[in-house]
Amino acid sequence: KAGVTQTPRYLIKTRGQQVTLSCSPISGHRSVSWYQQTPGQGLQFLFEYFSETQRNKGNFPGRFSGRQFSNSRSEMNVSTLELGDSALYLCASSLEGRGEIGELFFGEGSRLTVL
Amino acid sequence: QQQVKQSPQSLIVQKGGISIINCAYENTAFDYFPWYQQFPGKGPALLIAIRPDVSEKKEGRFTISFNKSAKQFSLHIMDSQPGDSATYFCAPTGSSNTGKLIFGQGTTLQVKP
């Protein structure tokens, strides 16, 4: 069974540009969450999508956005990149739906460097 | 929003020793208490989790102890091995936030041979 796939794995952008990251969840998983990991702030929740709807959102500015497609694949976009956006962006999927707690399966992440 | 406090930040243990990592939380609505393990270059992976209806759960060398009144839970790694060297995160959550985990700051464990 294939795991969570994130693309691209590494990318370098300059300030002011925008970036789109992609996540393919495990087959059958309907919930996709995104996290930002930095040495200073640790792992921080960005947002969660379930059945193409944003269900939860973290405390990030509006420059951070996401969406989920009908096949559960998800993308996140960061516009007007800032140096502080340099981080590892992790996608996680889970099988459960609303009200059901379970294991999150993480991808290996997309490492974004902003110059 | 320091809802979750994890300690220690780093830990060095000899092979065969016991590693103990603690997590304190504030939100009494949390009802799922997992520990995630992350190796360099990899995403976190669920190690073990507990629900509040039990005070302890053991899976192999890994044990979670849960103290509801103190709002704390801990991870015990018995007979620690060099392969356990990784970063460990507690990540409690509530039923209404299935995909939203509040991660602790992480504990970097080094097990010396």
Short mmCIF file of C-alpha atoms in Angstrom, two decimals:
data_model
loop_
_atom_site.label_atom_id
_atom_site.label_comp_id
_atom_site.label_asym_id
_atom_site.label_seq_id
_atom_site.Cartn_x
_atom_site.Cartn_y
_atom_site.Cartn_z
CA LYS A 1 0.00 0.00 0.00
CA ALA A 2 1.54 3.28 -1.08
CA GLY A 3 2.12 5.90 1.59
CA VAL A 4 1.47 9.62 1.49
CA THR A 5 3.29 11.16 -1.46
CA GLN A 6 4.40 14.76 -1.47
CA THR A 7 5.84 16.67 -4.39
CA PRO A 8 8.17 18.32 -4.90
CA ARG A 9 10.51 17.10 -2.17
CA TYR A 10 12.79 20.11 -2.38
CA LEU A 11 12.38 23.55 -3.86
CA ILE A 12 14.03 26.94 -3.72
CA LYS A 13 12.11 30.16 -4.25
CA THR A 14 12.84 33.84 -3.83
CA ARG A 15 10.95 36.36 -1.71
CA GLY A 16 7.73 37.52 -3.26
CA GLN A 17 7.20 34.41 -5.36
CA GLN A 18 4.47 31.89 -4.76
CA VAL A 19 4.65 28.14 -4.42
CA THR A 20 2.26 25.21 -4.74
CA LEU A 21 2.86 21.93 -2.95
CA SER A 22 1.05 18.73 -3.74
CA CYS A 23 -0.04 15.81 -1.58
CA SER A 24 -1.48 12.45 -2.58
CA PRO A 25 -2.99 10.69 0.45
CA ILE A 26 -3.13 6.99 1.06
CA SER A 27 -5.82 5.38 -1.08
CA GLY A 28 -9.15 5.53 0.72
CA HIS A 29 -8.14 8.27 3.11
CA ARG A 30 -10.48 11.24 2.97
CA SER A 31 -8.86 13.61 5.46
CA VAL A 32 -5.72 15.53 4.56
CA SER A 33 -3.91 17.86 6.94
CA TRP A 34 -0.95 20.14 6.40
CA TYR A 35 1.73 21.05 8.91
CA GLN A 36 4.71 23.39 8.88
CA GLN A 37 7.87 22.25 10.65
CA THR A 38 10.66 24.65 11.56
CA PRO A 39 13.49 24.38 14.11
CA GLY A 40 12.17 27.37 16.03
CA GLN A 41 8.41 26.80 16.03
CA GLY A 42 8.30 23.02 15.74
CA LEU A 43 5.32 21.37 14.12
CA GLN A 44 2.41 23.72 13.54
CA PHE A 45 -0.98 22.88 12.09
CA LEU A 46 -1.91 24.73 8.92
CA PHE A 47 -5.26 23.32 7.84
CA GLU A 48 -7.28 20.16 7.34
CA TYR A 49 -9.50 19.16 4.47
CA PHE A 50 -12.18 16.51 4.42
CA SER A 51 -14.33 15.75 1.39
CA GLU A 52 -13.08 18.86 -0.42
CA THR A 53 -14.04 21.14 2.51
CA GLN A 54 -11.71 22.92 4.87
CA ARG A 55 -12.63 21.59 8.28
CA ASN A 56 -9.98 23.16 10.50
CA LYS A 57 -7.55 26.02 10.10
CA GLY A 58 -4.48 26.99 12.09
CA ASN A 59 -3.17 30.44 12.92
CA PHE A 60 -1.41 31.27 9.70
CA PRO A 61 -1.88 34.36 7.53
CA GLY A 62 -4.10 34.33 4.49
CA ARG A 63 -1.05 33.88 2.25
CA PHE A 64 -1.34 30.22 3.14
CA SER A 65 -4.17 28.46 1.40
CA GLY A 66 -5.13 24.99 0.36
CA ARG A 67 -7.67 22.90 -1.39
CA GLN A 68 -8.71 19.31 -1.80
CA PHE A 69 -9.90 17.63 -4.95
CA SER A 70 -12.59 15.02 -5.39
CA ASN A 71 -9.97 12.25 -5.42
CA SER A 72 -8.75 13.49 -1.99
CA ARG A 73 -5.50 14.81 -3.39
CA SER A 74 -4.60 18.14 -1.86
CA GLU A 75 -2.54 21.18 -2.68
CA MET A 76 -1.35 24.03 -0.55
CA ASN A 77 -0.25 27.39 -1.84
CA VAL A 78 1.86 30.08 -0.26
CA SER A 79 1.79 33.46 -1.96
CA THR A 80 4.18 36.38 -1.58
CA LEU A 81 6.83 34.22 0.02
CA GLU A 82 8.81 35.54 2.97
CA LEU A 83 12.15 34.33 4.32
CA GLY A 84 10.33 32.97 7.37
CA ASP A 85 8.32 30.62 5.20
CA SER A 86 11.38 28.43 4.78
CA ALA A 87 10.34 25.17 6.36
CA LEU A 88 9.48 21.54 5.89
CA TYR A 89 5.82 21.27 4.88
CA LEU A 90 4.27 17.99 5.88
CA CYS A 91 1.08 16.47 4.62
CA ALA A 92 -0.79 13.84 6.59
CA SER A 93 -3.79 11.72 5.72
CA SER A 94 -6.18 9.70 7.81
CA LEU A 95 -8.97 7.26 7.17
CA GLU A 96 -11.39 8.55 9.76
CA GLY A 97 -14.10 11.05 9.19
CA ARG A 98 -15.68 13.60 11.48
CA GLY A 99 -15.67 12.65 15.12
CA GLU A 100 -13.41 9.66 14.66
CA ILE A 101 -9.93 9.95 16.03
CA GLY A 102 -7.14 7.94 14.58
CA GLU A 103 -3.68 7.75 13.25
CA LEU A 104 -2.27 10.37 10.95
CA PHE A 105 0.03 9.08 8.24
CA PHE A 106 2.64 11.63 7.26
CA GLY A 107 4.52 12.05 4.03
CA GLU A 108 8.22 12.84 3.96
CA GLY A 109 7.53 16.50 3.35
CA SER A 110 8.41 19.24 0.92
CA ARG A 111 11.40 21.29 2.01
CA LEU A 112 10.98 24.88 0.93
CA THR A 113 13.86 27.34 1.01
CA VAL A 114 13.11 31.01 0.43
CA LEU A 115 16.04 33.19 -0.56
CA GLN B 1 -0.92 29.24 22.67
CA GLN B 2 1.28 27.00 24.80
CA GLN B 3 -1.33 24.27 25.21
CA VAL B 4 1.22 21.45 25.23
CA LYS B 5 4.51 21.37 27.08
CA GLN B 6 6.94 18.56 26.46
CA SER B 7 10.07 17.77 28.44
CA PRO B 8 12.95 17.25 28.34
CA GLN B 9 14.05 18.96 25.14
CA SER B 10 16.86 16.45 24.70
CA LEU B 11 17.80 13.18 26.32
CA ILE B 12 20.87 10.97 26.21
CA VAL B 13 20.50 7.41 27.41
CA GLN B 14 22.81 4.43 27.43
CA LYS B 15 21.81 1.35 25.50
CA GLY B 16 19.57 -0.79 27.68
CA GLY B 17 18.45 2.14 29.80
CA ILE B 18 15.00 3.64 30.26
CA SER B 19 13.99 6.78 28.37
CA ILE B 20 11.18 8.88 29.83
CA ILE B 21 9.53 11.80 28.05
CA ASN B 22 6.75 13.85 29.57
CA CYS B 23 3.91 15.86 28.12
CA ALA B 24 1.62 18.29 29.96
CA TYR B 25 -1.51 19.73 28.40
CA GLU B 26 -4.08 22.34 29.34
CA ASN B 27 -7.13 21.57 27.25
CA THR B 28 -9.46 19.23 29.16
CA ALA B 29 -11.32 18.51 25.91
CA PHE B 30 -8.38 16.46 24.64
CA ASP B 31 -9.32 12.80 24.56
CA TYR B 32 -6.66 11.19 22.40
CA PHE B 33 -3.03 11.16 23.44
CA PRO B 34 -0.51 9.91 20.88
CA TRP B 35 3.24 9.92 20.68
CA TYR B 36 4.86 10.32 17.28
CA GLN B 37 8.42 9.34 16.36
CA GLN B 38 10.37 11.17 13.68
CA PHE B 39 13.65 10.14 12.11
CA PRO B 40 15.79 12.64 10.16
CA GLY B 41 14.46 13.18 6.66
CA LYS B 42 11.18 11.44 7.43
CA GLY B 43 7.74 12.54 8.48
CA PRO B 44 6.47 11.72 11.97
CA ALA B 45 4.97 8.28 12.47
CA LEU B 46 2.56 7.18 15.17
CA LEU B 47 4.38 5.20 17.85
CA ILE B 48 1.72 4.57 20.46
CA ALA B 49 -1.49 6.27 21.62
CA ILE B 50 -3.84 6.13 24.58
CA ARG B 51 -7.41 7.19 25.28
CA PRO B 52 -8.41 8.60 28.70
CA ASP B 53 -10.36 5.55 29.81
CA VAL B 54 -7.13 3.72 30.70
CA SER B 55 -4.12 4.85 32.71
CA GLU B 56 -1.46 2.82 30.96
CA LYS B 57 -0.86 1.15 27.63
CA LYS B 58 2.08 -1.01 26.69
CA GLU B 59 3.25 -2.04 23.23
CA GLY B 60 6.50 -3.93 23.29
CA ARG B 61 9.19 -1.75 24.82
CA PHE B 62 6.99 1.36 24.66
CA THR B 63 4.57 2.35 27.40
CA ILE B 64 2.28 5.36 27.80
CA SER B 65 1.30 6.39 31.29
CA PHE B 66 -1.66 8.76 31.56
CA ASN B 67 -2.60 10.92 34.54
CA LYS B 68 -5.91 12.61 33.81
CA SER B 69 -6.09 14.64 37.02
CA ALA B 70 -2.61 16.06 36.47
CA LYS B 71 -3.25 16.53 32.75
CA GLN B 72 -0.04 14.75 31.92
CA PHE B 73 1.04 11.71 29.97
CA SER B 74 4.44 10.21 29.47
CA LEU B 75 6.31 7.87 27.16
CA HIS B 76 8.58 5.22 28.61
CA ILE B 77 11.02 3.38 26.39
CA MET B 78 12.38 0.31 28.12
CA ASP B 79 15.68 -1.30 27.10
CA SER B 80 16.46 1.67 24.87
CA GLN B 81 18.31 0.85 21.66
CA PRO B 82 20.44 2.97 19.32
CA GLY B 83 17.71 2.52 16.70
CA ASP B 84 15.37 4.44 19.02
CA SER B 85 17.45 7.57 18.48
CA ALA B 86 14.94 9.99 17.01
CA THR B 87 12.77 12.97 17.87
CA TYR B 88 9.59 12.22 19.81
CA PHE B 89 6.50 14.39 19.85
CA CYS B 90 3.40 14.24 21.99
CA ALA B 91 0.36 15.44 20.06
CA PRO B 92 -2.89 15.41 22.03
CA THR B 93 -6.14 16.16 20.29
CA GLY B 94 -9.90 16.11 20.75
CA SER B 95 -12.71 14.34 18.93
CA SER B 96 -13.78 17.56 17.24
CA ASN B 97 -10.35 18.13 15.71
CA THR B 98 -9.50 14.85 14.05
CA GLY B 99 -6.77 16.10 11.75
CA LYS B 100 -5.54 18.89 13.96
CA LEU B 101 -2.79 17.78 16.29
CA ILE B 102 -1.18 20.16 18.76
CA PHE B 103 2.41 18.98 18.82
CA GLY B 104 4.74 19.35 21.74
CA GLN B 105 8.09 20.95 21.14
CA GLY B 106 9.76 17.60 20.62
CA THR B 107 12.39 15.59 22.49
CA THR B 108 15.56 14.53 20.74
CA LEU B 109 16.61 11.16 22.09
CA GLN B 110 20.11 9.81 21.61
CA VAL B 111 20.79 6.26 22.72
CA LYS B 112 24.49 5.59 23.08
CA PRO B 113 25.81 2.09 22.27
#
